[in-house]
Amino acid sequence: MVDGGDSGPVLIAKEKNKDKDRDKKKKKNRDQKSEKRQNNNRKTSDRNQKNNGNRKTSNNQKNDRKERAERKERAERRQKNDRASDRNAKNNNNGNNKKDRTPRSDRSLTKAERDRIYRQGLREGKDRGYNKGVKTGYREGVDKGRKRGYDRGYDRGYRKAENRYRGWDSNRWRSYNRSKRNQWRRPVVVNNYYGRGGWAGQRGWYNSRPWGGGWYGGWSSSPPWGWWLGQSVVWGVTTLTTAAIINDSIDRAIERRQPTVLVPDTNWQLYYGSVEPVEDTGVTFAVYNGSGTYEMEADCEEGLLNGEVPTTPAEAQLINAACQVTFGTQA
């Protein structure tokens, strides 16, 4: 309400407006101060949290470094103990494999020690069990099976064939000798057998044979072959060439670097370095008969050539010479 004649009500209204403005200004100042305090409090809280986090991180890093150092120290101690244990085991093995009976310390075993003990026990147990159960058993089984099979087959087959000649008279042997048999049926190419294998390279070669020998020969008058008595009567011979003569001819051939020796009472040439033992009593060899070189096989115990009784004295001399080179005695 405005009264033009009197200024009193106008002044009152202005005073009220001023009061309102002052109140608004005061309220605004209070709000600003409150907001500033809140901001300061938040900043302080953030700084505190950050400082606490830094302190925790620093402490964690210190703890990690400490734990790593302790783990490293423990690992070094374990390695040192393992090396000491290995040295003790090696020293015990060198001392005539005597077991170390000193009591162990009270400390607990490390994983490396347990692994080492486990591997050692596994290896020793496997070796003992394998050697006893496999190697020994295998050898025994093979020896028994071979002995039974070989001896049985030999006795029933080979001995039976050999015994059939024992009752032959002179007429049977003459008929047998006239039979048309061809022993020269396996030609072979020979590339100079001189010094083959190193054993036939010098005098005294009979001591250098890798398969041994020394059991053949040594009889006083005639070989102990089942067919010899009846066959030799038909041939008119009583003995074969001695070991001394054959050995001496081979010694001379070695000195002259000749690959062959003359088979006694024949015109055949024996390649002495070609002999190869077969089982315990057999031998294969190469021989030149004047027209070609052939491979043959002889049984020195039964006196057979390619599985047959010889039909001529020359064949008997060939068997004797080949067997003397392979299994003969020194004299």
Short mmCIF file of C-alpha atoms in Angstrom, two decimals:
data_model
loop_
_atom_site.label_atom_id
_atom_site.label_comp_id
_atom_site.label_asym_id
_atom_site.label_seq_id
_atom_site.Cartn_x
_atom_site.Cartn_y
_atom_site.Cartn_z
CA MET A 1 0.00 0.00 0.00
CA VAL A 2 1.46 3.30 -1.02
CA ASP A 3 0.33 6.52 0.30
CA GLY A 4 1.44 9.41 -1.75
CA GLY A 5 1.00 11.89 1.01
CA ASP A 6 3.01 10.06 3.55
CA SER A 7 6.42 8.23 3.07
CA GLY A 8 6.16 6.06 6.18
CA PRO A 9 4.81 2.85 4.66
CA VAL A 10 7.30 2.97 1.78
CA LEU A 11 10.24 3.08 4.18
CA ILE A 12 8.93 0.13 6.09
CA ALA A 13 8.72 -1.93 2.92
CA LYS A 14 12.29 -1.05 1.94
CA GLU A 15 13.56 -2.03 5.36
CA LYS A 16 11.89 -5.40 5.08
CA ASN A 17 13.47 -6.00 1.68
CA LYS A 18 16.90 -5.15 3.04
CA ASP A 19 16.44 -7.61 5.86
CA LYS A 20 15.52 -10.34 3.43
CA ASP A 21 18.57 -9.63 1.31
CA ARG A 22 20.85 -9.77 4.35
CA ASP A 23 19.31 -13.09 5.41
CA LYS A 24 19.83 -14.56 1.94
CA LYS A 25 23.41 -13.36 1.89
CA LYS A 26 24.10 -14.79 5.34
CA LYS A 27 22.57 -18.10 4.35
CA LYS A 28 24.66 -18.19 1.18
CA ASN A 29 27.82 -17.48 3.17
CA ARG A 30 26.92 -20.26 5.61
CA ASP A 31 26.33 -22.70 2.75
CA GLN A 32 29.65 -21.81 1.14
CA LYS A 33 31.51 -22.22 4.42
CA SER A 34 29.79 -25.56 5.05
CA GLU A 35 30.66 -26.77 1.54
CA LYS A 36 34.26 -25.62 1.98
CA ARG A 37 34.52 -27.49 5.28
CA GLN A 38 33.12 -30.63 3.64
CA ASN A 39 35.63 -30.34 0.81
CA ASN A 40 38.46 -29.89 3.25
CA ASN A 41 37.28 -32.89 5.24
CA ARG A 42 37.14 -35.03 2.10
CA LYS A 43 40.63 -33.95 1.06
CA THR A 44 41.95 -34.71 4.53
CA SER A 45 40.29 -38.13 4.47
CA ASP A 46 41.73 -38.88 1.03
CA ARG A 47 45.22 -37.89 2.17
CA ASN A 48 44.90 -40.10 5.23
CA GLN A 49 43.71 -43.06 3.19
CA LYS A 50 46.51 -42.54 0.69
CA ASN A 51 49.12 -42.34 3.44
CA ASN A 52 47.71 -45.46 5.09
CA GLY A 53 47.80 -47.30 1.73
CA ASN A 54 51.40 -46.27 1.13
CA ARG A 55 52.38 -47.44 4.58
CA LYS A 56 50.63 -50.78 3.99
CA THR A 57 52.30 -51.20 0.59
CA SER A 58 55.70 -50.44 2.06
CA ASN A 59 55.12 -52.91 4.86
CA ASN A 60 53.95 -55.58 2.38
CA GLN A 61 57.03 -55.04 0.23
CA LYS A 62 59.25 -55.37 3.25
CA ASN A 63 57.47 -58.56 4.27
CA ASP A 64 57.79 -59.97 0.73
CA ARG A 65 61.50 -59.23 0.62
CA LYS A 66 61.92 -60.86 4.00
CA GLU A 67 60.00 -63.97 2.93
CA ARG A 68 62.03 -64.27 -0.31
CA ALA A 69 65.26 -63.99 1.63
CA GLU A 70 64.11 -66.70 4.07
CA ARG A 71 63.06 -69.01 1.21
CA LYS A 72 66.39 -68.49 -0.52
CA GLU A 73 68.25 -69.26 2.69
CA ARG A 74 66.22 -72.45 3.24
CA ALA A 75 66.86 -73.55 -0.37
CA GLU A 76 70.61 -72.97 0.03
CA ARG A 77 70.61 -75.04 3.23
CA ARG A 78 68.76 -77.87 1.47
CA GLN A 79 71.19 -77.82 -1.44
CA LYS A 80 74.12 -77.85 0.94
CA ASN A 81 72.65 -80.81 2.82
CA ASP A 82 71.97 -82.65 -0.47
CA ARG A 83 75.56 -82.16 -1.62
CA ALA A 84 76.82 -83.41 1.72
CA SER A 85 74.55 -86.47 1.50
CA ASP A 86 75.76 -87.21 -2.04
CA ARG A 87 79.39 -86.98 -0.93
CA ASN A 88 78.73 -89.32 1.98
CA ALA A 89 76.99 -91.82 -0.31
CA LYS A 90 79.85 -91.68 -2.81
CA ASN A 91 82.43 -92.17 -0.06
CA ASN A 92 80.46 -95.11 1.32
CA ASN A 93 80.30 -96.73 -2.13
CA ASN A 94 84.06 -96.30 -2.58
CA GLY A 95 84.68 -97.90 0.78
CA ASN A 96 83.97 -101.45 -0.44
CA ASN A 97 80.25 -100.60 -0.74
CA LYS A 98 79.87 -100.63 3.02
CA LYS A 99 76.59 -99.22 4.28
CA ASP A 100 76.69 -96.08 6.38
CA ARG A 101 75.36 -97.15 9.76
CA THR A 102 75.74 -93.76 11.45
CA PRO A 103 72.41 -92.57 12.88
CA ARG A 104 70.58 -89.87 10.97
CA SER A 105 70.07 -86.48 12.55
CA ASP A 106 66.73 -85.52 13.98
CA ARG A 107 65.95 -83.12 11.16
CA SER A 108 63.14 -84.05 8.73
CA LEU A 109 63.94 -85.11 5.16
CA THR A 110 63.58 -82.55 2.42
CA LYS A 111 61.71 -83.26 -0.80
CA ALA A 112 64.98 -83.46 -2.75
CA GLU A 113 66.34 -86.05 -0.30
CA ARG A 114 63.17 -88.13 -0.46
CA ASP A 115 63.27 -88.05 -4.27
CA ARG A 116 66.93 -89.09 -4.31
CA ILE A 117 66.32 -91.97 -1.88
CA TYR A 118 63.31 -93.09 -3.89
CA ARG A 119 65.23 -93.07 -7.18
CA GLN A 120 68.15 -94.96 -5.65
CA GLY A 121 65.91 -97.63 -4.15
CA LEU A 122 63.94 -97.99 -7.36
CA ARG A 123 67.13 -98.41 -9.39
CA GLU A 124 68.67 -100.96 -7.04
CA GLY A 125 65.47 -102.95 -6.72
CA LYS A 126 64.94 -102.99 -10.46
CA ASP A 127 68.50 -104.15 -11.08
CA ARG A 128 68.26 -106.94 -8.54
CA GLY A 129 64.84 -108.08 -9.66
CA TYR A 130 65.64 -107.87 -13.35
CA ASN A 131 68.95 -109.71 -13.03
CA LYS A 132 67.44 -112.44 -10.90
CA GLY A 133 64.05 -112.79 -12.52
CA VAL A 134 64.76 -112.08 -16.16
CA LYS A 135 68.40 -112.57 -17.01
CA THR A 136 68.97 -115.65 -14.87
CA GLY A 137 65.61 -117.15 -15.72
CA TYR A 138 66.01 -116.41 -19.39
CA ARG A 139 69.46 -117.99 -19.54
CA GLU A 140 68.31 -121.07 -17.65
CA GLY A 141 65.26 -121.45 -19.87
CA VAL A 142 67.22 -121.02 -23.08
CA ASP A 143 69.95 -123.41 -21.97
CA LYS A 144 67.47 -126.08 -20.89
CA GLY A 145 65.32 -125.72 -24.00
CA ARG A 146 68.29 -125.69 -26.32
CA LYS A 147 69.90 -128.66 -24.62
CA ARG A 148 66.72 -130.72 -24.72
CA GLY A 149 65.76 -129.79 -28.27
CA TYR A 150 69.23 -129.91 -29.78
CA ASP A 151 70.33 -133.09 -28.04
CA ARG A 152 67.06 -134.86 -28.73
CA GLY A 153 66.98 -133.90 -32.38
CA TYR A 154 70.65 -134.67 -32.84
CA ASP A 155 70.42 -138.06 -31.18
CA ARG A 156 67.27 -139.13 -33.01
CA GLY A 157 68.16 -137.76 -36.41
CA TYR A 158 71.87 -137.35 -36.86
CA ARG A 159 72.99 -140.30 -34.79
CA LYS A 160 70.45 -142.53 -36.50
CA ALA A 161 71.84 -141.59 -39.91
CA GLU A 162 75.38 -142.14 -38.71
CA ASN A 163 74.66 -145.55 -37.18
CA ARG A 164 73.27 -146.92 -40.43
CA TYR A 165 76.82 -147.19 -41.81
CA ARG A 166 78.25 -149.21 -38.93
CA GLY A 167 77.17 -152.62 -40.25
CA TRP A 168 78.22 -152.06 -43.86
CA ASP A 169 80.69 -154.51 -45.38
CA SER A 170 83.17 -153.88 -48.20
CA ASN A 171 80.64 -154.63 -50.93
CA ARG A 172 78.15 -152.08 -49.55
CA TRP A 173 80.89 -149.45 -49.38
CA ARG A 174 82.01 -150.13 -52.96
CA SER A 175 78.43 -149.78 -54.17
CA TYR A 176 78.09 -146.54 -52.18
CA ASN A 177 81.33 -145.14 -53.59
CA ARG A 178 80.19 -145.81 -57.15
CA SER A 179 77.00 -143.80 -56.58
CA LYS A 180 76.80 -140.58 -58.56
CA ARG A 181 77.08 -137.84 -55.96
CA ASN A 182 77.86 -134.23 -56.78
CA GLN A 183 79.61 -132.44 -53.93
CA TRP A 184 80.57 -129.48 -56.13
CA ARG A 185 77.19 -127.82 -56.29
CA ARG A 186 77.68 -124.54 -54.42
CA PRO A 187 80.03 -122.23 -56.32
CA VAL A 188 81.25 -119.17 -54.46
CA VAL A 189 83.26 -116.03 -55.26
CA VAL A 190 86.36 -115.64 -53.08
CA ASN A 191 88.06 -112.29 -52.43
CA ASN A 192 91.39 -113.45 -50.97
CA TYR A 193 90.80 -114.86 -47.48
CA TYR A 194 94.37 -114.19 -46.35
CA GLY A 195 94.45 -112.84 -42.81
CA ARG A 196 90.66 -112.76 -42.55
CA GLY A 197 89.47 -111.61 -39.14
CA GLY A 198 93.06 -111.02 -37.99
CA TRP A 199 93.49 -114.51 -36.53
CA ALA A 200 95.23 -116.04 -39.60
CA GLY A 201 97.90 -113.38 -39.97
CA GLN A 202 100.99 -114.92 -38.32
CA ARG A 203 102.56 -118.12 -37.06
CA GLY A 204 100.83 -119.60 -34.08
CA TRP A 205 97.46 -118.72 -35.65
CA TYR A 206 95.78 -121.63 -33.79
CA ASN A 207 96.10 -119.64 -30.56
CA SER A 208 94.41 -116.59 -32.13
CA ARG A 209 91.18 -118.27 -33.28
CA PRO A 210 88.38 -116.24 -31.65
CA TRP A 211 86.18 -119.32 -31.15
CA GLY A 212 88.95 -121.38 -29.53
CA GLY A 213 89.53 -125.01 -30.51
CA GLY A 214 92.07 -127.69 -29.71
CA TRP A 215 89.69 -130.62 -29.35
CA TYR A 216 89.96 -132.01 -32.91
CA GLY A 217 92.63 -134.56 -33.82
CA GLY A 218 95.17 -136.01 -31.45
CA TRP A 219 94.26 -139.64 -32.23
CA SER A 220 97.10 -142.12 -32.48
CA SER A 221 96.34 -143.86 -35.78
CA SER A 222 92.93 -143.27 -37.36
CA PRO A 223 89.99 -140.88 -36.77
CA PRO A 224 87.15 -142.13 -34.54
CA TRP A 225 84.49 -141.74 -37.25
CA GLY A 226 81.88 -144.49 -37.37
CA TRP A 227 82.27 -145.07 -41.11
CA TRP A 228 86.09 -144.95 -41.17
CA LEU A 229 86.91 -148.60 -40.57
CA GLY A 230 84.81 -150.02 -43.41
CA GLN A 231 85.53 -147.22 -45.88
CA SER A 232 89.29 -147.08 -45.28
CA VAL A 233 89.57 -150.82 -45.98
CA VAL A 234 87.98 -150.27 -49.39
CA TRP A 235 90.29 -147.34 -50.12
CA GLY A 236 93.37 -149.10 -48.84
CA VAL A 237 94.40 -146.28 -46.49
CA THR A 238 94.97 -146.38 -42.75
CA THR A 239 95.67 -142.80 -41.59
CA LEU A 240 95.04 -139.19 -42.50
CA THR A 241 97.53 -136.32 -42.62
CA THR A 242 98.77 -135.29 -39.17
CA ALA A 243 98.11 -131.95 -37.48
CA ALA A 244 101.81 -131.04 -37.54
CA ILE A 245 101.99 -131.26 -41.34
CA ILE A 246 98.82 -129.22 -41.87
CA ASN A 247 99.82 -126.55 -39.34
CA ASP A 248 103.27 -126.20 -40.85
CA SER A 249 101.88 -125.78 -44.37
CA ILE A 250 99.58 -122.99 -43.15
CA ASP A 251 102.47 -121.25 -41.35
CA ARG A 252 104.46 -121.23 -44.60
CA ALA A 253 101.44 -119.92 -46.53
CA ILE A 254 101.03 -117.08 -44.04
CA GLU A 255 104.71 -116.14 -44.32
CA ARG A 256 104.42 -116.09 -48.13
CA ARG A 257 101.08 -114.26 -47.94
CA GLN A 258 99.33 -117.01 -49.87
CA PRO A 259 95.56 -117.36 -49.26
CA THR A 260 95.44 -121.14 -49.86
CA VAL A 261 97.19 -124.37 -48.88
CA LEU A 262 97.28 -127.64 -50.80
CA VAL A 263 94.99 -130.31 -49.36
CA PRO A 264 97.25 -133.37 -48.77
CA ASP A 265 97.08 -136.12 -51.42
CA THR A 266 94.89 -133.95 -53.71
CA ASN A 267 95.20 -131.12 -56.22
CA TRP A 268 92.65 -129.01 -54.32
CA GLN A 269 93.44 -125.67 -52.68
CA LEU A 270 91.83 -124.87 -49.29
CA TYR A 271 91.23 -121.20 -48.43
CA TYR A 272 92.32 -121.59 -44.81
CA GLY A 273 91.09 -118.12 -43.83
CA SER A 274 87.55 -118.93 -45.02
CA VAL A 275 86.73 -121.43 -42.26
CA GLU A 276 83.70 -120.50 -40.14
CA PRO A 277 82.59 -122.70 -37.21
CA VAL A 278 78.99 -123.94 -37.16
CA GLU A 279 77.68 -124.80 -33.68
CA ASP A 280 80.30 -126.81 -31.76
CA THR A 281 81.53 -129.35 -34.32
CA GLY A 282 80.70 -128.06 -37.81
CA VAL A 283 82.57 -125.82 -40.25
CA THR A 284 81.96 -124.12 -43.57
CA PHE A 285 84.86 -123.32 -45.90
CA ALA A 286 85.84 -122.54 -49.50
CA VAL A 287 87.97 -124.83 -51.70
CA TYR A 288 89.30 -124.62 -55.27
CA ASN A 289 89.10 -127.95 -57.15
CA GLY A 290 91.02 -126.94 -60.30
CA SER A 291 88.02 -125.67 -62.24
CA GLY A 292 86.18 -123.46 -59.76
CA THR A 293 85.80 -122.40 -56.14
CA TYR A 294 83.03 -123.96 -54.04
CA GLU A 295 81.60 -123.63 -50.57
CA MET A 296 81.31 -126.81 -48.49
CA GLU A 297 80.34 -127.88 -44.99
CA ALA A 298 81.91 -130.55 -42.83
CA ASP A 299 80.99 -132.20 -39.54
CA CYS A 300 84.28 -132.71 -37.72
CA GLU A 301 82.87 -135.02 -35.05
CA GLU A 302 81.21 -137.43 -37.50
CA GLY A 303 83.49 -136.89 -40.50
CA LEU A 304 80.75 -135.92 -42.96
CA LEU A 305 81.07 -133.69 -46.05
CA ASN A 306 77.90 -131.77 -46.90
CA GLY A 307 76.06 -134.24 -44.66
CA GLU A 308 77.38 -137.37 -46.42
CA VAL A 309 80.11 -139.92 -45.87
CA PRO A 310 83.05 -139.13 -48.23
CA THR A 311 83.37 -141.45 -51.20
CA THR A 312 87.07 -140.85 -51.94
CA PRO A 313 90.23 -140.49 -49.86
CA ALA A 314 90.55 -136.92 -51.23
CA GLU A 315 87.22 -135.95 -49.67
CA ALA A 316 88.35 -137.46 -46.36
CA GLN A 317 91.59 -135.47 -46.55
CA LEU A 318 89.58 -132.30 -47.26
CA ILE A 319 87.40 -132.85 -44.19
CA ASN A 320 90.49 -133.48 -42.08
CA ALA A 321 92.31 -130.36 -43.30
CA ALA A 322 89.30 -128.04 -42.81
CA CYS A 323 88.59 -129.42 -39.35
CA GLN A 324 92.23 -129.16 -38.32
CA VAL A 325 92.33 -125.46 -39.29
CA THR A 326 89.08 -124.81 -37.41
CA PHE A 327 89.27 -126.92 -34.26
CA GLY A 328 92.65 -128.73 -34.43
CA THR A 329 95.37 -129.09 -31.86
CA GLN A 330 98.67 -127.23 -31.93
CA ALA A 331 100.94 -130.24 -32.59
#
